[in-house]
Every structure is written in C-alpha cells, then in structure tokens.
mmCIF file of C-alpha atoms (C1' of nucleotides) in Angstrom:
data_model
loop_
_atom_site.group_PDB
_atom_site.id
_atom_site.type_symbol
_atom_site.label_atom_id
_atom_site.label_comp_id
_atom_site.label_asym_id
_atom_site.label_seq_id
_atom_site.Cartn_x
_atom_site.Cartn_y
_atom_site.Cartn_z
ATOM 1 C CA MET X 878 51.831 -52.449 -53.036
ATOM 2 C CA PRO X 879 52.753 -52.063 -56.720
ATOM 3 C CA LEU X 880 55.434 -54.202 -58.245
ATOM 4 C CA ASN X 881 57.760 -51.321 -58.965
ATOM 5 C CA LYS X 882 59.425 -53.095 -61.827
ATOM 6 C CA SER X 883 62.284 -51.008 -63.046
ATOM 7 C CA GLU X 884 62.052 -49.657 -66.569
ATOM 8 C CA THR X 885 65.064 -51.633 -67.637
ATOM 9 C CA PHE X 886 63.716 -55.145 -68.042
ATOM 10 C CA GLU X 887 66.603 -57.495 -68.503
ATOM 11 C CA ARG X 888 66.675 -59.354 -71.750
ATOM 12 C CA THR X 889 66.476 -63.109 -71.705
ATOM 13 C CA GLU X 890 69.965 -63.419 -73.096
ATOM 14 C CA ASP X 891 71.298 -61.309 -70.244
ATOM 15 C CA LEU X 892 69.531 -63.521 -67.723
ATOM 16 C CA ILE X 893 71.039 -66.586 -69.364
ATOM 17 C CA GLY X 894 74.469 -65.029 -69.188
ATOM 18 C CA GLU X 895 74.025 -64.318 -65.508
ATOM 19 C CA LEU X 896 72.962 -67.874 -64.793
ATOM 20 C CA ARG X 897 75.986 -69.192 -66.640
ATOM 21 C CA ALA X 898 78.261 -66.762 -64.847
ATOM 22 C CA SER X 899 76.818 -68.043 -61.578
ATOM 23 C CA GLY X 900 77.794 -71.580 -62.534
ATOM 24 C CA LEU X 901 74.207 -72.766 -62.910
ATOM 25 C CA LYS X 902 72.708 -74.770 -65.716
ATOM 26 C CA VAL X 903 70.332 -72.694 -67.758
ATOM 27 C CA THR X 904 66.746 -73.879 -67.627
ATOM 28 C CA GLU X 905 63.514 -72.171 -68.541
ATOM 29 C CA GLN X 906 62.449 -72.173 -64.889
ATOM 30 C CA ARG X 907 65.590 -70.445 -63.725
ATOM 31 C CA VAL X 908 65.315 -67.788 -66.387
ATOM 32 C CA LEU X 909 61.773 -67.151 -65.208
ATOM 33 C CA VAL X 910 62.807 -66.903 -61.557
ATOM 34 C CA LEU X 911 65.731 -64.595 -62.145
ATOM 35 C CA GLY X 912 63.737 -62.530 -64.610
ATOM 36 C CA GLU X 913 60.886 -62.146 -62.162
ATOM 37 C CA LEU X 914 63.162 -61.014 -59.370
ATOM 38 C CA ALA X 915 65.487 -58.784 -61.398
ATOM 39 C CA GLY X 916 64.364 -55.208 -61.247
ATOM 40 C CA ASP X 917 61.849 -55.874 -58.481
ATOM 41 C CA CYS X 918 62.689 -53.723 -55.483
ATOM 42 C CA THR X 919 59.861 -54.980 -53.253
ATOM 43 C CA HIS X 920 61.967 -57.803 -51.777
ATOM 44 C CA PRO X 921 59.516 -60.594 -52.541
ATOM 45 C CA THR X 922 59.408 -63.939 -50.783
ATOM 46 C CA ALA X 923 59.843 -67.254 -52.576
ATOM 47 C CA GLN X 924 56.107 -67.798 -52.258
ATOM 48 C CA GLU X 925 55.307 -64.449 -53.863
ATOM 49 C CA LEU X 926 57.630 -65.088 -56.784
ATOM 50 C CA PHE X 927 56.184 -68.561 -57.191
ATOM 51 C CA GLU X 928 52.633 -67.192 -57.365
ATOM 52 C CA ARG X 929 53.570 -64.658 -59.999
ATOM 53 C CA ILE X 930 55.479 -67.104 -62.161
ATOM 54 C CA LYS X 931 52.816 -69.773 -61.841
ATOM 55 C CA ASP X 932 50.311 -67.499 -63.552
ATOM 56 C CA ARG X 933 52.337 -67.566 -66.737
ATOM 57 C CA HIS X 934 53.910 -70.990 -66.310
ATOM 58 C CA PRO X 935 51.494 -73.245 -64.379
ATOM 59 C CA GLY X 936 53.755 -76.275 -64.447
ATOM 60 C CA ILE X 937 56.504 -74.798 -62.292
ATOM 61 C CA SER X 938 56.888 -76.119 -58.756
ATOM 62 C CA PHE X 939 57.544 -74.202 -55.597
ATOM 63 C CA ALA X 940 60.613 -76.288 -54.801
ATOM 64 C CA THR X 941 62.203 -75.273 -58.066
ATOM 65 C CA VAL X 942 61.647 -71.585 -57.372
ATOM 66 C CA TYR X 943 62.935 -72.045 -53.848
ATOM 67 C CA ASN X 944 65.991 -74.034 -54.877
ATOM 68 C CA THR X 945 66.816 -71.593 -57.643
ATOM 69 C CA LEU X 946 66.688 -68.655 -55.267
ATOM 70 C CA ASN X 947 68.983 -70.471 -52.853
ATOM 71 C CA ALA X 948 71.371 -71.330 -55.669
ATOM 72 C CA LEU X 949 71.460 -67.719 -56.843
ATOM 73 C CA GLU X 950 72.072 -66.566 -53.295
ATOM 74 C CA ARG X 951 74.943 -68.997 -52.816
ATOM 75 C CA ALA X 952 76.410 -67.669 -56.042
ATOM 76 C CA ARG X 953 75.933 -64.147 -54.621
ATOM 77 C CA ARG X 954 73.919 -63.126 -57.652
ATOM 78 C CA ILE X 955 71.088 -62.121 -55.326
ATOM 79 C CA ALA X 956 70.908 -61.456 -51.601
ATOM 80 C CA ALA X 957 68.652 -63.058 -49.018
ATOM 81 C CA LEU X 958 67.105 -60.996 -46.238
ATOM 82 C CA ASP X 959 66.313 -62.535 -42.867
ATOM 83 C CA VAL X 960 64.195 -59.938 -41.190
ATOM 84 C CA GLY X 961 61.572 -62.026 -39.418
ATOM 85 C CA GLY X 962 58.853 -63.869 -41.263
ATOM 86 C CA PRO X 963 59.638 -65.641 -44.498
ATOM 87 C CA ARG X 964 62.988 -65.003 -46.138
ATOM 88 C CA ARG X 965 62.999 -62.201 -48.699
ATOM 89 C CA PHE X 966 65.152 -61.852 -51.771
ATOM 90 C CA ASP X 967 66.880 -58.827 -53.202
ATOM 91 C CA PRO X 968 68.292 -58.660 -56.740
ATOM 92 C CA ASN X 969 70.204 -55.446 -56.064
ATOM 93 C CA ARG X 970 73.894 -56.178 -55.652
ATOM 94 C CA ALA X 971 74.855 -52.547 -55.150
ATOM 95 C CA ARG X 972 75.682 -51.556 -51.595
ATOM 96 C CA HIS X 973 72.487 -50.348 -49.957
ATOM 97 C CA ASP X 974 70.561 -50.523 -46.703
ATOM 98 C CA HIS X 975 67.005 -51.452 -45.783
ATOM 99 C CA ALA X 976 64.186 -49.857 -43.843
ATOM 100 C CA ILE X 977 61.699 -52.293 -42.335
ATOM 101 C CA CYS X 978 58.337 -51.271 -40.936
ATOM 102 C CA ASP X 979 57.657 -52.679 -37.481
ATOM 103 C CA ARG X 980 53.950 -52.674 -38.171
ATOM 104 C CA CYS X 981 53.344 -53.891 -41.718
ATOM 105 C CA GLY X 982 56.692 -55.542 -42.367
ATOM 106 C CA SER X 983 57.357 -53.815 -45.666
ATOM 107 C CA VAL X 984 61.001 -53.561 -46.706
ATOM 108 C CA ARG X 985 62.370 -50.559 -48.557
ATOM 109 C CA ASP X 986 65.765 -49.836 -50.048
ATOM 110 C CA VAL X 987 67.710 -46.979 -48.503
ATOM 111 C CA ASP X 988 70.753 -45.250 -49.941
ATOM 112 C CA PRO X 989 73.821 -46.120 -47.910
ATOM 113 C CA VAL X 990 75.033 -43.466 -45.510
ATOM 114 C CA ASP X 991 78.573 -44.160 -46.525
ATOM 115 C CA ALA X 992 79.379 -46.666 -49.195
ATOM 116 C CA SER X 993 82.844 -47.447 -47.918
ATOM 117 C CA LEU X 994 83.461 -50.459 -45.770
ATOM 118 C CA PRO X 995 85.098 -49.783 -42.426
ATOM 119 C CA ASP X 996 87.944 -51.945 -41.156
ATOM 120 C CA PRO X 997 87.874 -55.227 -43.064
ATOM 121 C CA MET X 998 89.176 -56.830 -39.884
ATOM 122 C CA LEU X 999 87.295 -56.480 -36.648
ATOM 123 C CA ASP X 1000 89.236 -57.986 -33.789
ATOM 124 C CA GLY X 1001 89.746 -61.283 -35.595
ATOM 125 C CA PHE X 1002 86.477 -61.218 -37.498
ATOM 126 C CA ALA X 1003 86.954 -60.948 -41.259
ATOM 127 C CA VAL X 1004 84.242 -58.577 -42.432
ATOM 128 C CA GLU X 1005 82.955 -59.335 -45.896
ATOM 129 C CA ARG X 1006 79.904 -57.116 -45.987
ATOM 130 C CA ILE X 1007 77.694 -54.968 -43.821
ATOM 131 C CA GLU X 1008 73.933 -54.816 -43.649
ATOM 132 C CA ARG X 1009 72.312 -51.871 -42.014
ATOM 133 C CA VAL X 1010 68.646 -52.164 -41.090
ATOM 134 C CA TYR X 1011 66.477 -49.246 -40.081
ATOM 135 C CA ARG X 1012 63.502 -50.216 -37.948
ATOM 136 C CA GLY X 1013 60.523 -48.007 -37.368
ATOM 137 C CA LEU X 1014 57.287 -47.070 -39.077
ATOM 138 C CA CYS X 1015 56.904 -46.597 -42.798
ATOM 139 C CA SER X 1016 55.175 -43.484 -44.060
ATOM 140 C CA GLU X 1017 51.821 -45.252 -44.395
ATOM 141 C CA CYS X 1018 51.830 -46.846 -40.956
ATOM 142 C CA GLY X 1019 53.297 -43.763 -39.309
ATOM 143 C CA THR X 1020 50.536 -41.427 -40.428
ATOM 144 C CA SER X 1021 47.634 -43.726 -39.602
ATOM 145 C CA SER X 1022 48.920 -44.622 -36.165
ATOM 146 C CA GLU X 1023 45.954 -46.860 -35.313
ATOM 147 C CA ALA X 1024 46.610 -50.564 -35.556
ATOM 148 C CA SER X 1025 46.572 -51.531 -39.190
ATOM 149 C CA ASN X 1026 44.862 -54.581 -40.595
ATOM 150 C CA THR X 1027 48.196 -55.787 -41.904
ATOM 151 C CA ASP X 1028 49.687 -55.677 -38.416
ATOM 152 C CA ARG X 1029 52.351 -58.326 -37.937
ATOM 153 C CA ARG X 1030 52.787 -57.870 -34.182
ATOM 154 C CA ASN X 1031 50.106 -58.998 -31.779
ATOM 155 C CA GLU X 1032 49.317 -57.668 -28.368
ATOM 156 C CA ASP X 1033 48.996 -59.379 -24.993
ATOM 157 C CA GLY X 1034 51.803 -60.115 -22.640
ATOM 158 C CA MET D 271 81.073 -72.130 -26.970
ATOM 159 C CA PRO D 272 81.256 -71.069 -23.312
ATOM 160 C CA LEU D 273 78.340 -69.337 -21.699
ATOM 161 C CA ASN D 274 80.199 -66.112 -21.116
ATOM 162 C CA LYS D 275 78.036 -65.130 -18.197
ATOM 163 C CA SER D 276 78.993 -61.700 -17.067
ATOM 164 C CA GLU D 277 80.377 -61.376 -13.563
ATOM 165 C CA THR D 278 77.456 -59.243 -12.511
ATOM 166 C CA PHE D 279 74.674 -61.767 -12.019
ATOM 167 C CA GLU D 280 71.462 -59.916 -11.490
ATOM 168 C CA ARG D 281 69.755 -60.468 -8.179
ATOM 169 C CA THR D 282 66.305 -61.992 -8.144
ATOM 170 C CA GLU D 283 64.765 -58.825 -6.811
ATOM 171 C CA ASP D 284 66.210 -56.887 -9.726
ATOM 172 C CA LEU D 285 64.753 -59.376 -12.166
ATOM 173 C CA ILE D 286 61.377 -59.057 -10.474
ATOM 174 C CA GLY D 287 61.578 -55.302 -10.737
ATOM 175 C CA GLU D 288 62.331 -55.536 -14.432
ATOM 176 C CA LEU D 289 59.412 -57.840 -15.067
ATOM 177 C CA ARG D 290 57.091 -55.457 -13.243
ATOM 178 C CA ALA D 291 58.510 -52.494 -15.131
ATOM 179 C CA SER D 292 57.800 -54.388 -18.328
ATOM 180 C CA GLY D 293 54.167 -54.771 -17.328
ATOM 181 C CA LEU D 294 54.363 -58.527 -16.865
ATOM 182 C CA LYS D 295 53.099 -60.609 -14.016
ATOM 183 C CA VAL D 296 55.928 -61.992 -11.959
ATOM 184 C CA THR D 297 56.138 -65.767 -12.032
ATOM 185 C CA GLU D 298 58.913 -68.133 -11.097
ATOM 186 C CA GLN D 299 59.235 -69.209 -14.725
ATOM 187 C CA ARG D 300 59.669 -65.666 -15.977
ATOM 188 C CA VAL D 301 62.292 -64.902 -13.362
ATOM 189 C CA LEU D 302 64.168 -67.984 -14.515
ATOM 190 C CA VAL D 303 63.961 -67.006 -18.171
ATOM 191 C CA LEU D 304 65.040 -63.419 -17.664
ATOM 192 C CA GLY D 305 67.735 -64.474 -15.230
ATOM 193 C CA GLU D 306 69.105 -67.032 -17.639
ATOM 194 C CA LEU D 307 69.273 -64.555 -20.486
ATOM 195 C CA ALA D 308 70.522 -61.541 -18.552
ATOM 196 C CA GLY D 309 74.267 -61.258 -18.762
ATOM 197 C CA ASP D 310 74.526 -63.896 -21.476
ATOM 198 C CA CYS D 311 76.176 -62.380 -24.522
ATOM 199 C CA THR D 312 76.033 -65.519 -26.684
ATOM 200 C CA HIS D 313 72.605 -64.625 -28.143
ATOM 201 C CA PRO D 314 70.918 -67.912 -27.304
ATOM 202 C CA THR D 315 67.822 -69.285 -28.991
ATOM 203 C CA ALA D 316 64.616 -70.061 -27.122
ATOM 204 C CA GLN D 317 65.472 -73.742 -27.383
ATOM 205 C CA GLU D 318 68.900 -73.231 -25.823
ATOM 206 C CA LEU D 319 67.495 -71.242 -22.924
ATOM 207 C CA PHE D 320 64.793 -73.853 -22.421
ATOM 208 C CA GLU D 321 67.376 -76.657 -22.225
ATOM 209 C CA ARG D 322 69.416 -74.816 -19.654
ATOM 210 C CA ILE D 323 66.468 -73.888 -17.475
ATOM 211 C CA LYS D 324 64.959 -77.359 -17.707
ATOM 212 C CA ASP D 325 68.018 -78.833 -16.023
ATOM 213 C CA ARG D 326 67.252 -76.926 -12.845
ATOM 214 C CA HIS D 327 63.497 -76.703 -13.230
ATOM 215 C CA PRO D 328 62.242 -79.800 -15.091
ATOM 216 C CA GLY D 329 58.589 -78.772 -14.988
ATOM 217 C CA ILE D 330 58.918 -75.725 -17.208
ATOM 218 C CA SER D 331 57.516 -75.928 -20.708
ATOM 219 C CA PHE D 332 59.013 -74.696 -23.912
ATOM 220 C CA ALA D 333 55.931 -72.626 -24.715
ATOM 221 C CA THR D 334 56.349 -70.687 -21.482
ATOM 222 C CA VAL D 335 59.968 -69.887 -22.259
ATOM 223 C CA TYR D 336 59.029 -68.941 -25.787
ATOM 224 C CA ASN D 337 56.074 -66.794 -24.769
ATOM 225 C CA THR D 338 58.085 -65.075 -22.055
ATOM 226 C CA LEU D 339 60.817 -64.178 -24.499
ATOM 227 C CA ASN D 340 58.267 -62.763 -26.904
ATOM 228 C CA ALA D 341 56.623 -60.792 -24.110
ATOM 229 C CA LEU D 342 59.966 -59.359 -23.015
ATOM 230 C CA GLU D 343 60.750 -58.446 -26.590
ATOM 231 C CA ARG D 344 57.441 -56.686 -27.064
ATOM 232 C CA ALA D 345 58.161 -54.756 -23.887
ATOM 233 C CA ARG D 346 61.566 -53.929 -25.396
ATOM 234 C CA ARG D 347 63.338 -55.344 -22.338
ATOM 235 C CA ILE D 348 65.281 -57.666 -24.635
ATOM 236 C CA ALA D 349 65.919 -57.673 -28.368
ATOM 237 C CA ALA D 350 65.221 -60.407 -30.895
ATOM 238 C CA LEU D 351 67.659 -61.120 -33.700
ATOM 239 C CA ASP D 352 66.460 -62.495 -37.021
ATOM 240 C CA VAL D 353 69.645 -63.507 -38.726
ATOM 241 C CA GLY D 354 68.674 -66.753 -40.408
ATOM 242 C CA GLY D 355 68.003 -69.933 -38.513
ATOM 243 C CA PRO D 356 66.103 -69.811 -35.245
ATOM 244 C CA ARG D 357 65.464 -66.436 -33.658
ATOM 245 C CA ARG D 358 68.090 -65.356 -31.159
ATOM 246 C CA PHE D 359 67.667 -63.156 -28.107
ATOM 247 C CA ASP D 360 69.865 -60.406 -26.756
ATOM 248 C CA PRO D 361 69.545 -58.975 -23.240
ATOM 249 C CA ASN D 362 71.792 -56.011 -24.017
ATOM 250 C CA ARG D 363 69.750 -52.858 -24.459
ATOM 251 C CA ALA D 364 72.753 -50.622 -25.059
ATOM 252 C CA ARG D 365 73.300 -49.560 -28.641
ATOM 253 C CA HIS D 366 75.582 -52.104 -30.248
ATOM 254 C CA ASP D 367 76.095 -54.024 -33.458
ATOM 255 C CA HIS D 368 76.525 -57.690 -34.331
ATOM 256 C CA ALA D 369 79.031 -59.758 -36.254
ATOM 257 C CA ILE D 370 77.680 -62.996 -37.679
ATOM 258 C CA CYS D 371 79.867 -65.749 -39.062
ATOM 259 C CA ASP D 372 78.768 -66.983 -42.470
ATOM 260 C CA ARG D 373 80.170 -70.409 -41.736
ATOM 261 C CA CYS D 374 79.318 -71.353 -38.155
ATOM 262 C CA GLY D 375 76.543 -68.852 -37.519
ATOM 263 C CA SER D 376 77.962 -67.513 -34.260
ATOM 264 C CA VAL D 377 76.842 -64.029 -33.270
ATOM 265 C CA ARG D 378 79.122 -61.615 -31.505
ATOM 266 C CA ASP D 379 78.569 -58.158 -30.078
ATOM 267 C CA VAL D 380 80.470 -55.316 -31.698
ATOM 268 C CA ASP D 381 80.963 -51.821 -30.337
ATOM 269 C CA PRO D 382 78.957 -49.346 -32.393
ATOM 270 C CA VAL D 383 80.929 -47.299 -34.892
ATOM 271 C CA ASP D 384 78.967 -44.232 -33.971
ATOM 272 C CA ALA D 385 76.371 -44.319 -31.255
ATOM 273 C CA SER D 386 74.360 -41.436 -32.607
ATOM 274 C CA LEU D 387 71.304 -42.072 -34.687
ATOM 275 C CA PRO D 388 71.248 -40.403 -38.064
ATOM 276 C CA ASP D 389 68.143 -38.595 -39.304
ATOM 277 C CA PRO D 390 65.158 -39.826 -37.311
ATOM 278 C CA MET D 391 63.138 -39.282 -40.469
ATOM 279 C CA LEU D 392 64.129 -40.955 -43.670
ATOM 280 C CA ASP D 393 61.965 -39.784 -46.544
ATOM 281 C CA GLY D 394 58.745 -40.513 -44.657
ATOM 282 C CA PHE D 395 60.059 -43.499 -42.697
ATOM 283 C CA ALA D 396 60.174 -42.852 -38.935
ATOM 284 C CA VAL D 397 63.409 -44.461 -37.785
ATOM 285 C CA GLU D 398 63.245 -45.855 -34.272
ATOM 286 C CA ARG D 399 66.439 -47.861 -34.180
ATOM 287 C CA ILE D 400 69.233 -49.142 -36.365
ATOM 288 C CA GLU D 401 70.760 -52.573 -36.495
ATOM 289 C CA ARG D 402 74.094 -53.020 -38.152
ATOM 290 C CA VAL D 403 75.182 -56.524 -39.013
ATOM 291 C CA TYR D 404 78.690 -57.461 -40.065
ATOM 292 C CA ARG D 405 78.868 -60.636 -42.135
ATOM 293 C CA GLY D 406 82.024 -62.589 -42.724
ATOM 294 C CA LEU D 407 84.140 -65.201 -41.002
ATOM 295 C CA CYS D 408 84.773 -65.312 -37.290
ATOM 296 C CA SER D 409 88.324 -65.726 -36.061
ATOM 297 C CA GLU D 410 87.943 -69.487 -35.668
ATOM 298 C CA CYS D 411 86.401 -70.126 -39.070
ATOM 299 C CA GLY D 412 88.692 -67.623 -40.794
ATOM 300 C CA THR D 413 91.904 -69.293 -39.712
ATOM 301 C CA SER D 414 90.831 -72.876 -40.451
ATOM 302 C CA SER D 415 89.448 -72.096 -43.857
ATOM 303 C CA GLU D 416 88.412 -75.700 -44.577
ATOM 304 C CA ALA D 417 84.733 -76.420 -44.178
ATOM 305 C CA SER D 418 83.903 -76.660 -40.498
ATOM 306 C CA ASN D 419 81.799 -79.401 -38.968
ATOM 307 C CA THR D 420 79.384 -76.785 -37.699
ATOM 308 C CA ASP D 421 78.909 -75.464 -41.202
ATOM 309 C CA ARG D 422 75.450 -73.993 -41.689
ATOM 310 C CA ARG D 423 75.714 -73.512 -45.435
ATOM 311 C CA ASN D 424 75.683 -76.446 -47.800
ATOM 312 C CA GLU D 425 77.270 -76.709 -51.176
ATOM 313 C CA ASP D 426 75.883 -77.717 -54.584
ATOM 314 C CA GLY D 427 73.901 -75.635 -57.027
ATOM 315 C "C1'" DG H 828 37.469 -62.410 -7.759
ATOM 316 C "C1'" DT H 829 39.523 -61.308 -12.052
ATOM 317 C "C1'" DT H 830 42.932 -61.623 -15.195
ATOM 318 C "C1'" DA H 831 46.994 -63.327 -16.947
ATOM 319 C "C1'" DC H 832 50.145 -67.260 -17.099
ATOM 320 C "C1'" DT H 833 51.439 -72.210 -17.416
ATOM 321 C "C1'" DG H 834 51.870 -76.631 -19.532
ATOM 322 C "C1'" DC H 835 50.563 -79.612 -22.919
ATOM 323 C "C1'" DA H 836 49.670 -80.850 -27.386
ATOM 324 C "C1'" DA H 837 48.436 -79.875 -31.661
ATOM 325 C "C1'" DA H 838 48.396 -76.762 -35.499
ATOM 326 C "C1'" DC H 839 50.735 -73.700 -38.319
ATOM 327 C "C1'" DA H 840 54.352 -71.617 -41.281
ATOM 328 C "C1'" DC H 841 58.294 -71.959 -43.644
ATOM 329 C "C1'" DT H 842 62.234 -74.602 -45.360
ATOM 330 C "C1'" DT H 843 64.506 -78.572 -46.992
ATOM 331 C "C1'" DT H 844 65.030 -83.185 -48.954
ATOM 332 C "C1'" DG H 845 64.463 -87.969 -51.444
ATOM 333 C "C1'" DC H 846 63.451 -89.737 -55.468
ATOM 334 C "C1'" DA H 847 62.271 -90.903 -60.256
ATOM 335 C "C1'" DG H 848 62.096 -88.960 -64.609
ATOM 336 C "C1'" DG H 849 63.957 -85.472 -67.823
ATOM 337 C "C1'" DA H 850 66.763 -81.783 -69.806
ATOM 338 C "C1'" DG H 851 71.284 -79.283 -70.288
ATOM 339 C "C1'" DA H 852 76.143 -79.410 -71.516
ATOM 340 C "C1'" DT V 401 76.552 -89.833 -71.555
ATOM 341 C "C1'" DC V 402 76.916 -87.702 -67.295
ATOM 342 C "C1'" DT V 403 75.377 -84.616 -64.348
ATOM 343 C "C1'" DC V 404 72.332 -81.447 -62.706
ATOM 344 C "C1'" DC V 405 67.531 -79.916 -62.505
ATOM 345 C "C1'" DT V 406 62.472 -80.498 -62.017
ATOM 346 C "C1'" DG V 407 58.261 -81.646 -59.814
ATOM 347 C "C1'" DC V 408 56.034 -83.923 -56.326
ATOM 348 C "C1'" DA V 409 55.291 -85.090 -51.842
ATOM 349 C "C1'" DA V 410 56.749 -85.756 -47.487
ATOM 350 C "C1'" DA V 411 59.611 -84.648 -43.696
ATOM 351 C "C1'" DG V 412 62.101 -81.362 -40.959
ATOM 352 C "C1'" DT V 413 62.532 -77.220 -38.269
ATOM 353 C "C1'" DG V 414 60.912 -73.432 -35.853
ATOM 354 C "C1'" DT V 415 56.821 -70.724 -34.195
ATOM 355 C "C1'" DT V 416 52.287 -70.039 -32.458
ATOM 356 C "C1'" DT V 417 47.811 -71.190 -30.414
ATOM 357 C "C1'" DG V 418 43.577 -73.397 -27.843
ATOM 358 C "C1'" DC V 419 42.338 -74.872 -23.721
ATOM 359 C "C1'" DA V 420 41.765 -76.198 -18.920
ATOM 360 C "C1'" DG V 421 43.787 -75.546 -14.658
ATOM 361 C "C1'" DT V 422 46.438 -72.369 -11.625
ATOM 362 C "C1'" DA V 423 48.774 -68.494 -9.703
ATOM 363 C "C1'" DA V 424 49.468 -63.406 -9.474
ATOM 364 C "C1'" DC V 425 47.515 -59.279 -8.155
#
DNA sequence: GTTACTGCAAACACTTTGCAGGAGA
DNA sequence: TCTCCTGCAAAGTGTTTGCAGTAAC
C-alpha cells in the first residue's frame, strides 16, 4: 500500500504552531511524529510511524512516538481509531467516516453521508461526535475472493 | 452497573439450537457462555462473562469462554465491539447503534437513526454492515462533570 | 471412530509506566 | 530554574495458541 502523502506537506513552522496550540512542548521528536502523520491517509499504527521515523532519526524511541500520539489525541489534534488490532491514528480532523476491510484490515476514508450532527442530546447522553464505520470487503479483497495471504481472520470453530 | 438481563431468558433448548445453527458442537460450556450473554445488553467483556460463569461452574476456563465468544462472532451469532480497552460482546443481532462514554467507557444501545443500509457498494468497497458509534458523556458522567473514579482517560501531556 | 472442544499454561501482541538524564520555556 | 520530555527497559493488560485428554457426533 503506498503512503498516499498529500501534496500539501506541512511546513515545520506549521507543525510547531500546532504543537504549541495543543499545549505541548515543542521537541524535534514531536515535530517528526506530527509531520509523519499529517497528510497520511493510511491510518498508520504507532509502530508503523515509529519504523518510518526511525529510518531518518535512529535515536528516537518507540515510547516517545507512542506518548506523542496519545498526547496529540488527548488534545484532539489527531484521532485514534479502535477497530481491532493495534490502534490506528488519523490526522484528518474533518468530519468523515471509515471503511474497514474484514479480510485485510485496511482502513479507508469515506465522505460523510451527511455532515450534520443529529440531536446533540440522546436520552441523557451528550453526543460530542459520531463515528460511522463501514465493514465489508475492500475492492482488492472483494475481487479476489479466495483467502488472501494478509487475512486477519482465521478459520476453525 | 446492573446486569439488565432481559425478561425473556432463553431456554436451554433454544441455546442448543442456536449453537447447532452456528455450526458449533454443543457443549455445556458453550451453552453457559451463550446463555450468559444472551439478553445482556451491557456489552460485557470476555473476562466479565468468565467471572460470572465461574461462580456457578468453577471448572470452566477462560480460554474456553474466550474461544467460544470468538467462534460465535465468526458465525455472526453475536457481534464484537472494538471500542478501546478490552473487546466487548453484543448478543443483539438487530440493527442498532452504540453510545460510548468518553469518561467511564460504558456502552449503551441506541435505536438506529435509519435502519436502511445506504449504497451496498461504495466506490469498490462492498459494504456488508455499518456501525455507528456516538461518543460523548453518558447521563451520569455528564451531570457530575468532575473527574469520575472510573475515569478511563488520564491527564497530562 | 473421528473430529472438535476443554483446560491449562505459556507465548504473544500491544500498551503503559518508572526512572534518570536532558531539553524546552 | 522548573517542568515536561526522552529513551530505555520492564511491567501491565488483553489475546491467542500448543498440547494432551475428553466429549460430541
């Protein structure tokens, strides 16, 4: 799967501004983490981001990448996706949905059906945001309907 | 949180029929697991179900409960929820949504806004089902807006 | 009789933390 | 200077598996 970096790479000074706006101290490691995630629509895991950053910055530790992602998520600068398997991260703060392949586990952005929130109050529950997840088979797994070598589900039972 | 068992306890013979229909061998342990989950709308974890069953059936092992839940999920008799933290299980096969509290992590069923599936095909992705998740604060956590003792999020960063 | 399931324990995968040193504000 | 961050390593939490014995069909 290609990285699908957007054409609009964020400048370092923008990344720094975003870290500051999130209430985080600006460090080289955090700029690297946010820069690596920004514009990446493949919803990478902490491990994947760590591997990529390590190539250019061998001294960085996994815990730092992990802690930075958690800090950015708490600050709502990025979103975390719990969809089974390791947690994935999403830099896109615009309202959007996700399509997840039951076979290979890939996650894809989907335009929201309607961008408006419904009732902000749901029988006592204060709705802050909505995530819609489409489950099924991605175009690659759907066409080759044999079991794929990247199969995440096992059989037996 | 109370168990919220529905009034309609399923009879053992119904449970057996469901196991057979799911292609599973019928064992006492599996009847216990399915029976414990059926009618429970609190979305328990494997650990929670294991604790409850163990009280009445001390010999059962966690792996058996866990494997049975996975087998039932593969057979689509129950649904698994990946919402952060340990995986939760849902016996309700009717189309419905979930509301998850950002503070205490409780999961509640929500009537679907519209029960109809949108396009079964989404730009090459074959949609099989849709999960909608409302995030926010449940009625208990919303009213007492101080940090709760069951807080799942930590602060710092 | 054959196959699948159980129980146990250990391995595995992922996440989180304690701590000492160091950098940011 | 004071606090927060980093890197390391270890611990914590949740999930999965190998295996020998056993029960379902």
